[in-house]
Short mmCIF file of C-alpha atoms in Angstrom, two decimals:
data_model
loop_
_atom_site.label_atom_id
_atom_site.label_comp_id
_atom_site.label_asym_id
_atom_site.label_seq_id
_atom_site.Cartn_x
_atom_site.Cartn_y
_atom_site.Cartn_z
CA UNK E 1 3.65 20.22 -7.84
CA UNK E 2 6.12 17.58 -6.78
CA UNK E 3 8.75 16.77 -9.37
CA UNK E 4 10.96 13.72 -9.48
CA UNK E 5 13.78 13.42 -11.98
CA UNK E 6 15.90 10.50 -13.09
CA UNK E 7 19.26 10.40 -14.75
CA UNK E 8 20.12 9.11 -17.20
CA UNK E 9 16.92 8.71 -19.18
CA UNK E 10 18.43 5.86 -21.13
CA UNK E 11 21.66 3.92 -20.99
CA UNK E 12 23.29 1.22 -23.07
CA UNK E 13 26.08 -0.80 -21.52
CA UNK E 14 28.10 -3.93 -22.09
CA UNK E 15 27.39 -7.10 -20.19
CA UNK E 16 29.41 -7.27 -16.99
CA UNK E 17 29.61 -3.55 -16.37
CA UNK E 18 27.85 -1.60 -13.63
CA UNK E 19 25.32 1.14 -14.19
CA UNK E 20 24.19 3.82 -11.75
CA UNK E 21 20.79 5.48 -11.99
CA UNK E 22 19.96 8.59 -9.99
CA UNK E 23 16.56 9.60 -8.68
CA UNK E 24 16.07 13.10 -7.34
CA UNK E 25 13.15 14.88 -5.73
CA UNK E 26 13.53 18.39 -7.07
CA UNK E 27 11.16 20.46 -4.98
CA UNK E 28 10.51 18.42 -1.86
CA UNK E 29 12.31 16.29 0.65
CA UNK E 30 11.60 12.62 0.24
CA UNK E 31 11.79 10.50 3.35
CA UNK E 32 11.13 7.41 1.26
CA UNK E 33 12.00 6.51 -2.29
CA UNK E 34 10.96 3.45 -4.23
CA UNK E 35 12.48 1.64 -7.17
CA UNK E 36 10.36 -0.21 -9.70
CA UNK E 37 11.16 -2.28 -12.74
CA UNK E 38 8.91 -2.69 -15.74
CA UNK E 39 9.44 -5.23 -18.50
CA UNK E 40 7.80 -4.67 -21.89
CA UNK E 41 4.02 -4.97 -21.82
CA UNK E 42 4.03 -5.75 -18.11
CA UNK E 43 3.07 -3.87 -15.01
CA UNK E 44 5.44 -2.19 -12.58
CA UNK E 45 7.10 -4.40 -10.01
CA UNK E 46 8.44 -2.93 -6.80
CA UNK E 47 12.10 -3.77 -6.33
CA UNK E 48 12.94 -2.01 -3.11
CA UNK E 49 12.02 0.70 -0.68
CA UNK E 50 14.65 3.04 0.66
CA UNK E 51 14.46 5.41 3.57
CA UNK E 52 16.95 8.19 3.95
CA UNK E 53 19.91 7.15 6.03
CA UNK E 54 18.98 3.50 6.36
CA UNK E 55 19.37 0.30 4.40
CA UNK E 56 16.93 -0.43 1.63
CA UNK E 57 14.25 -3.06 2.01
CA UNK E 58 14.17 -5.39 -0.95
CA UNK E 59 11.19 -7.27 -2.27
CA UNK E 60 11.29 -11.02 -2.42
CA UNK E 61 13.28 -12.26 -5.38
CA UNK E 62 15.31 -9.09 -5.85
CA UNK E 63 19.04 -9.61 -5.34
CA UNK E 64 20.28 -6.94 -2.99
CA UNK E 65 23.89 -7.57 -3.95
CA UNK E 66 23.07 -7.01 -7.59
CA UNK E 67 20.83 -3.99 -7.20
CA UNK E 68 22.58 -1.64 -4.79
CA UNK E 69 20.44 1.17 -3.46
CA UNK E 70 21.74 4.20 -1.64
CA UNK E 71 19.55 6.93 -0.18
CA UNK E 72 22.16 9.27 1.19
CA UNK E 73 20.06 12.42 1.33
CA UNK E 74 16.43 13.50 1.42
CA UNK E 75 16.55 14.38 -2.25
CA UNK E 76 18.68 11.68 -3.83
CA UNK E 77 18.55 7.92 -4.17
CA UNK E 78 20.71 5.86 -6.47
CA UNK E 79 20.25 2.41 -7.92
CA UNK E 80 23.37 0.64 -9.13
CA UNK E 81 22.97 -2.42 -11.28
CA UNK E 82 26.17 -4.37 -10.73
CA UNK E 83 27.59 -6.74 -13.33
CA UNK E 84 24.65 -6.10 -15.60
CA UNK E 85 23.45 -8.83 -17.93
CA UNK E 86 21.02 -8.72 -20.86
CA UNK E 87 18.19 -9.98 -18.65
CA UNK E 88 18.57 -6.81 -16.57
CA UNK E 89 17.47 -4.77 -19.57
CA UNK E 90 14.31 -3.05 -18.47
CA UNK E 91 12.60 0.24 -17.70
CA UNK E 92 13.51 1.39 -14.20
CA UNK E 93 11.22 3.90 -12.52
CA UNK E 94 11.70 5.56 -9.17
CA UNK E 95 9.16 7.31 -7.02
CA UNK E 96 9.39 9.48 -3.96
CA UNK E 97 7.11 10.63 -1.17
CA UNK E 98 7.36 13.13 1.65
CA UNK E 99 5.85 11.01 4.39
CA UNK E 100 4.03 7.79 5.17
CA UNK E 101 0.54 9.01 4.29
CA UNK E 102 1.72 11.00 1.30
CA UNK E 103 1.26 10.29 -2.38
CA UNK E 104 4.17 8.84 -4.34
CA UNK E 105 5.45 10.91 -7.23
CA UNK E 106 7.01 9.04 -10.11
CA UNK E 107 10.12 9.86 -12.07
CA UNK E 108 10.27 9.73 -15.86
CA UNK E 109 12.06 6.39 -15.90
CA UNK E 110 15.41 5.10 -17.12
CA UNK E 111 15.59 2.64 -19.94
CA UNK E 112 18.52 0.24 -19.58
CA UNK E 113 19.76 -1.92 -22.41
CA UNK E 114 22.52 -4.39 -21.66
CA UNK E 115 24.29 -5.80 -24.70
CA UNK K 1 -0.79 -8.97 0.68
CA UNK K 2 -2.92 -6.58 -1.33
CA UNK K 3 -3.69 -7.86 -4.82
CA UNK K 4 -5.24 -5.74 -7.54
CA UNK K 5 -7.03 -7.14 -10.56
CA UNK K 6 -8.11 -5.16 -13.57
CA UNK K 7 -10.37 -6.09 -16.39
CA UNK K 8 -10.39 -6.07 -19.22
CA UNK K 9 -6.66 -6.21 -19.94
CA UNK K 10 -7.19 -5.00 -23.48
CA UNK K 11 -9.93 -2.68 -24.64
CA UNK K 12 -10.56 -1.60 -28.19
CA UNK K 13 -12.79 1.43 -28.14
CA UNK K 14 -14.73 3.07 -30.87
CA UNK K 15 -14.57 6.82 -30.93
CA UNK K 16 -17.58 8.45 -29.36
CA UNK K 17 -18.67 5.47 -27.28
CA UNK K 18 -18.55 4.90 -23.53
CA UNK K 19 -16.52 2.24 -21.72
CA UNK K 20 -15.63 1.14 -18.21
CA UNK K 21 -12.51 -0.43 -16.75
CA UNK K 22 -13.00 -2.40 -13.56
CA UNK K 23 -10.57 -2.79 -10.69
CA UNK K 24 -11.03 -5.24 -7.84
CA UNK K 25 -8.70 -5.43 -4.86
CA UNK K 26 -8.29 -8.15 -2.31
CA UNK K 27 -7.93 -6.46 1.06
CA UNK K 28 -8.31 -3.06 2.61
CA UNK K 29 -6.53 -0.39 0.65
CA UNK K 30 -5.69 2.97 2.20
CA UNK K 31 -6.29 4.68 -1.09
CA UNK K 32 -6.81 3.81 -4.71
CA UNK K 33 -5.00 5.39 -7.62
CA UNK K 34 -5.48 5.48 -11.34
CA UNK K 35 -2.49 6.16 -13.56
CA UNK K 36 -2.03 6.50 -17.27
CA UNK K 37 1.08 5.34 -19.11
CA UNK K 38 1.89 6.18 -22.71
CA UNK K 39 4.32 3.92 -24.60
CA UNK K 40 7.90 4.50 -23.50
CA UNK K 41 6.85 6.94 -20.80
CA UNK K 42 6.48 6.89 -17.06
CA UNK K 43 3.24 7.18 -15.11
CA UNK K 44 0.87 10.10 -15.17
CA UNK K 45 -1.38 10.43 -12.15
CA UNK K 46 -5.07 10.61 -13.02
CA UNK K 47 -6.98 10.17 -9.77
CA UNK K 48 -6.51 9.48 -6.09
CA UNK K 49 -9.57 8.04 -4.36
CA UNK K 50 -9.51 8.20 -0.61
CA UNK K 51 -12.85 7.11 0.74
CA UNK K 52 -15.93 5.05 0.06
CA UNK K 53 -18.19 6.63 -2.49
CA UNK K 54 -15.49 8.92 -3.80
CA UNK K 55 -16.05 10.05 -7.35
CA UNK K 56 -13.65 12.17 -9.32
CA UNK K 57 -13.91 13.45 -12.85
CA UNK K 58 -11.46 15.01 -15.23
CA UNK K 59 -12.53 15.60 -18.78
CA UNK K 60 -13.81 12.37 -20.30
CA UNK K 61 -12.58 10.25 -17.40
CA UNK K 62 -14.45 9.53 -14.20
CA UNK K 63 -13.24 7.30 -11.39
CA UNK K 64 -15.22 5.93 -8.49
CA UNK K 65 -14.53 3.86 -5.41
CA UNK K 66 -16.69 1.40 -3.50
CA UNK K 67 -14.66 0.21 -0.54
CA UNK K 68 -17.33 -2.22 0.63
CA UNK K 69 -17.24 -4.05 -2.69
CA UNK K 70 -13.49 -3.42 -3.02
CA UNK K 71 -14.16 -2.10 -6.46
CA UNK K 72 -13.06 0.92 -8.39
CA UNK K 73 -14.14 1.85 -11.88
CA UNK K 74 -12.70 4.14 -14.51
CA UNK K 75 -15.39 5.30 -16.88
CA UNK K 76 -14.55 6.77 -20.24
CA UNK K 77 -17.14 8.95 -21.90
CA UNK K 78 -17.20 9.48 -25.67
CA UNK K 79 -13.78 7.99 -26.30
CA UNK K 80 -11.30 9.92 -28.42
CA UNK K 81 -8.01 8.85 -29.95
CA UNK K 82 -5.95 10.79 -27.37
CA UNK K 83 -7.14 8.40 -24.69
CA UNK K 84 -5.20 5.51 -26.22
CA UNK K 85 -2.77 4.40 -23.48
CA UNK K 86 -2.35 1.85 -20.71
CA UNK K 87 -4.30 2.54 -17.54
CA UNK K 88 -3.19 1.17 -14.20
CA UNK K 89 -5.26 0.74 -11.09
CA UNK K 90 -3.07 0.85 -7.99
CA UNK K 91 -3.93 0.03 -4.41
CA UNK K 92 -1.95 0.97 -1.36
CA UNK K 93 -1.43 -0.61 2.03
CA UNK K 94 2.15 -0.11 3.19
CA UNK K 95 3.30 -0.10 -0.43
CA UNK K 96 1.74 0.29 -3.86
CA UNK K 97 0.26 -2.75 -5.56
CA UNK K 98 -0.26 -2.42 -9.27
CA UNK K 99 -2.89 -4.02 -11.41
CA UNK K 100 -1.78 -5.60 -14.67
CA UNK K 101 -2.93 -2.60 -16.64
CA UNK K 102 -5.57 -2.12 -19.29
CA UNK K 103 -4.28 -1.30 -22.75
CA UNK K 104 -6.75 0.96 -24.47
CA UNK K 105 -6.84 1.54 -28.19
CA UNK K 106 -9.33 3.99 -29.61
CA UNK K 107 -10.25 3.51 -33.24
CA UNK K 108 -12.20 5.78 -35.51
#
């Protein structure tokens, strides 16, 4: 099967610091990776779509300068939450797919708590 | 923009009984997914439905798709405690669109 990992699985940081979350496709090459955010008892909300080697496409309302996404290789995408604040505390989930008509495979998620 | 609506949002099930979760979507969806999420966990893929009339079954769960009615259903047969979770219906055009989720609690 297709496996997607995320690191770290949870992180606690102080307000104002930056946090980087990694998303890796372990056994396939992912042309596209997606980043989602999920607040407690809510559904998943797509934040951005990233294609390898190009700039990410952000959904409306998502600050691209705050949530920096890099997709430098076909197996790795990173999400950096810059100058994190308590309202950024959430469950961040990435997904990856091989191609346009392919199924997305979800990572295990990263829980971020900003104090 | 594809919109996905699930109902009910909360479902309290009695063990041994049958229940159905409904999923309506607003425009054409390339495919329809059902996912399960346990508290604090990520998504577990249950079904991918690709075409009109598609029916898939796994254990006590059965999913179906009616593209003409833009409706998918997730049927639960003889509910058991292990099925307690949140179930998401997800449509896809150029991106995934998630329903609000149905939180299922199975009681004895």
